[in-house]
XYZ file of C-alpha atoms in Angstrom:
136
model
C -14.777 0.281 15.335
C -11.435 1.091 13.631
C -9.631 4.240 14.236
C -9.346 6.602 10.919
C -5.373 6.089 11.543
C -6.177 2.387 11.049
C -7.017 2.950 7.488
C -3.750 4.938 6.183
C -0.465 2.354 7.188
C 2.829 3.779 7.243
C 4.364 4.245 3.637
C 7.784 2.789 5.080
C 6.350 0.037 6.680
C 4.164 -1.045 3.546
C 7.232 -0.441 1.575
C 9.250 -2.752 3.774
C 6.557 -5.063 3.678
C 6.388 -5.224 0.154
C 10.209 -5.945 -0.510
C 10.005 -8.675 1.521
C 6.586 -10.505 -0.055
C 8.774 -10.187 -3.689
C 11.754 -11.449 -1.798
C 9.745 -14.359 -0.709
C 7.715 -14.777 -4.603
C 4.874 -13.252 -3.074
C 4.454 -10.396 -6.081
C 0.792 -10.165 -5.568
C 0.637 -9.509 -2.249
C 3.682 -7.517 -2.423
C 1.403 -5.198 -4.859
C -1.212 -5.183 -2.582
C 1.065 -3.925 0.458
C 2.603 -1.029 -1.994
C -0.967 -0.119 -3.468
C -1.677 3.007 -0.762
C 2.196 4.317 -1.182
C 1.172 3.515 -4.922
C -1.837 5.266 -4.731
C -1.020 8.345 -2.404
C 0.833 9.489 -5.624
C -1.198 11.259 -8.578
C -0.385 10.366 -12.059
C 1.358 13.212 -13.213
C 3.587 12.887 -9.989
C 7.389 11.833 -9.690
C 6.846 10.110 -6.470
C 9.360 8.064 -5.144
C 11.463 6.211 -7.556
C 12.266 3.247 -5.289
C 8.401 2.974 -4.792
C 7.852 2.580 -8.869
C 10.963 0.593 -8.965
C 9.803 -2.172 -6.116
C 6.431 -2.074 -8.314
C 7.902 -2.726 -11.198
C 9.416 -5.489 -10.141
C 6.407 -7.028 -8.638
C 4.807 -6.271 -11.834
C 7.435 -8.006 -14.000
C 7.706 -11.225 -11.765
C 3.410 -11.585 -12.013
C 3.723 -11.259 -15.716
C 2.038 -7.601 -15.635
C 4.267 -6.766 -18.404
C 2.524 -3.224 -19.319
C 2.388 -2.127 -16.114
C 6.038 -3.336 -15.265
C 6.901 -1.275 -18.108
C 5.262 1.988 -17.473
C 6.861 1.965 -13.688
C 9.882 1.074 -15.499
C 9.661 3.463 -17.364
C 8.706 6.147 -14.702
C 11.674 5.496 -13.059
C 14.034 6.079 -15.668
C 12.309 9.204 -16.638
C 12.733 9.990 -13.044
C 16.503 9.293 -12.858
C 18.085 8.052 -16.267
C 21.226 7.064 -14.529
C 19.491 3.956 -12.638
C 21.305 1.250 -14.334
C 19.073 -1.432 -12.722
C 15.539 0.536 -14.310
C 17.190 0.598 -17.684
C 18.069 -3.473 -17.067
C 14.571 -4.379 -15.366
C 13.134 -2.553 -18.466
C 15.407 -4.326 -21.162
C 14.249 -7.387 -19.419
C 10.513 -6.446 -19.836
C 10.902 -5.301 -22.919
C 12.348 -8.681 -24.290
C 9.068 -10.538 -22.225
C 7.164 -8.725 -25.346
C 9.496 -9.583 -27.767
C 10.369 -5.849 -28.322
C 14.004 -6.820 -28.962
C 15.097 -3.591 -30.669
C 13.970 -1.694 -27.298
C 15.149 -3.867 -25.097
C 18.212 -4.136 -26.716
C 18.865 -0.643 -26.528
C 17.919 -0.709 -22.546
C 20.451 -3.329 -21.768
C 23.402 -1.446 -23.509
C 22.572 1.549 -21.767
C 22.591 -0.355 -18.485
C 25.559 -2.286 -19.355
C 27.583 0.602 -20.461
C 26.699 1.989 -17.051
C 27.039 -0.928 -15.148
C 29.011 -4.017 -16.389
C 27.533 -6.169 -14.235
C 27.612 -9.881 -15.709
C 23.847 -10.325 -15.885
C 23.260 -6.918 -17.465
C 25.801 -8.350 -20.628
C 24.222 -11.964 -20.377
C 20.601 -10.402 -21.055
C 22.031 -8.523 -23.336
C 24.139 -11.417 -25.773
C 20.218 -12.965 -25.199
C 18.690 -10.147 -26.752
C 21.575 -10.261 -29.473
C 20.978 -13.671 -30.255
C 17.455 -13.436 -30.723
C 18.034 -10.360 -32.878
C 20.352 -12.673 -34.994
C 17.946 -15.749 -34.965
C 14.744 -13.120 -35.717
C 13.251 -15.167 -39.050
C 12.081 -12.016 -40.444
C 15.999 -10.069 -40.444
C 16.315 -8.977 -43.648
């Protein structure tokens, strides 16, 4: 018989556990670790943005592109200065071949960050753009 404590793990803990399944290319099971944190969270709430962030990610590298896009998105709405959301959502945003929107993510991110893979992904994006057979 399993205690009723059993049932609810430590948010920190399943966190933890989480980062290190995606560390290890495990983005399923990382998902599967976050889903109570995930779920102990309404809809309409902020929660935690490192929580959505963490998601997103495992979203993103199991092709969930929707659903890496709406945490992605609930981050930056949460805090519009994380450079990393805004690059993570360029990214996921190009995966659709929504180059227009992603391009506009990764400028944002690189203005605030010029980290060299933040201006690589975003010379990709650029290219594309350029290559696009249906630019006028």
């Amino acid at each position: 018989m399993s205690s009723p404590r059993a049932n609810h793990q430590d948010p920190v803990a399943a966190f933890r556990r989480a980062d290190r399944l995606l560390s290890r290319h495990r983005p399923l099971e990382a998902l599967d670790a976050l889903r109570p944190v995930l779920e102990a969270h309404g809809p309409d709430e902020p929660g935690d943005a490192s929580v959505h962030l963490l998601a997103g990610r495992a979203y993103l590298d199991s092709a969930q592109l929707r659903k890496a896009e709406a945490a992605f998105v609930r981050v930056v709405e949460t805090d519009p200065a994380d450079h990393y959301a805004r690059f993570a959502l360029g990214k996921t945003l190009q995966r659709q071949g929504r180059l227009g929107e992603a391009e506009t993510q990764l400028k944002i991110a690189s203005a605030m960050d010029p980290r060299p893979e933040y201006q690589e992904a975003l010379g990709e994006v650029r290219a594309r753009i350029a290559l696009a057979p249906d630019r006028p």
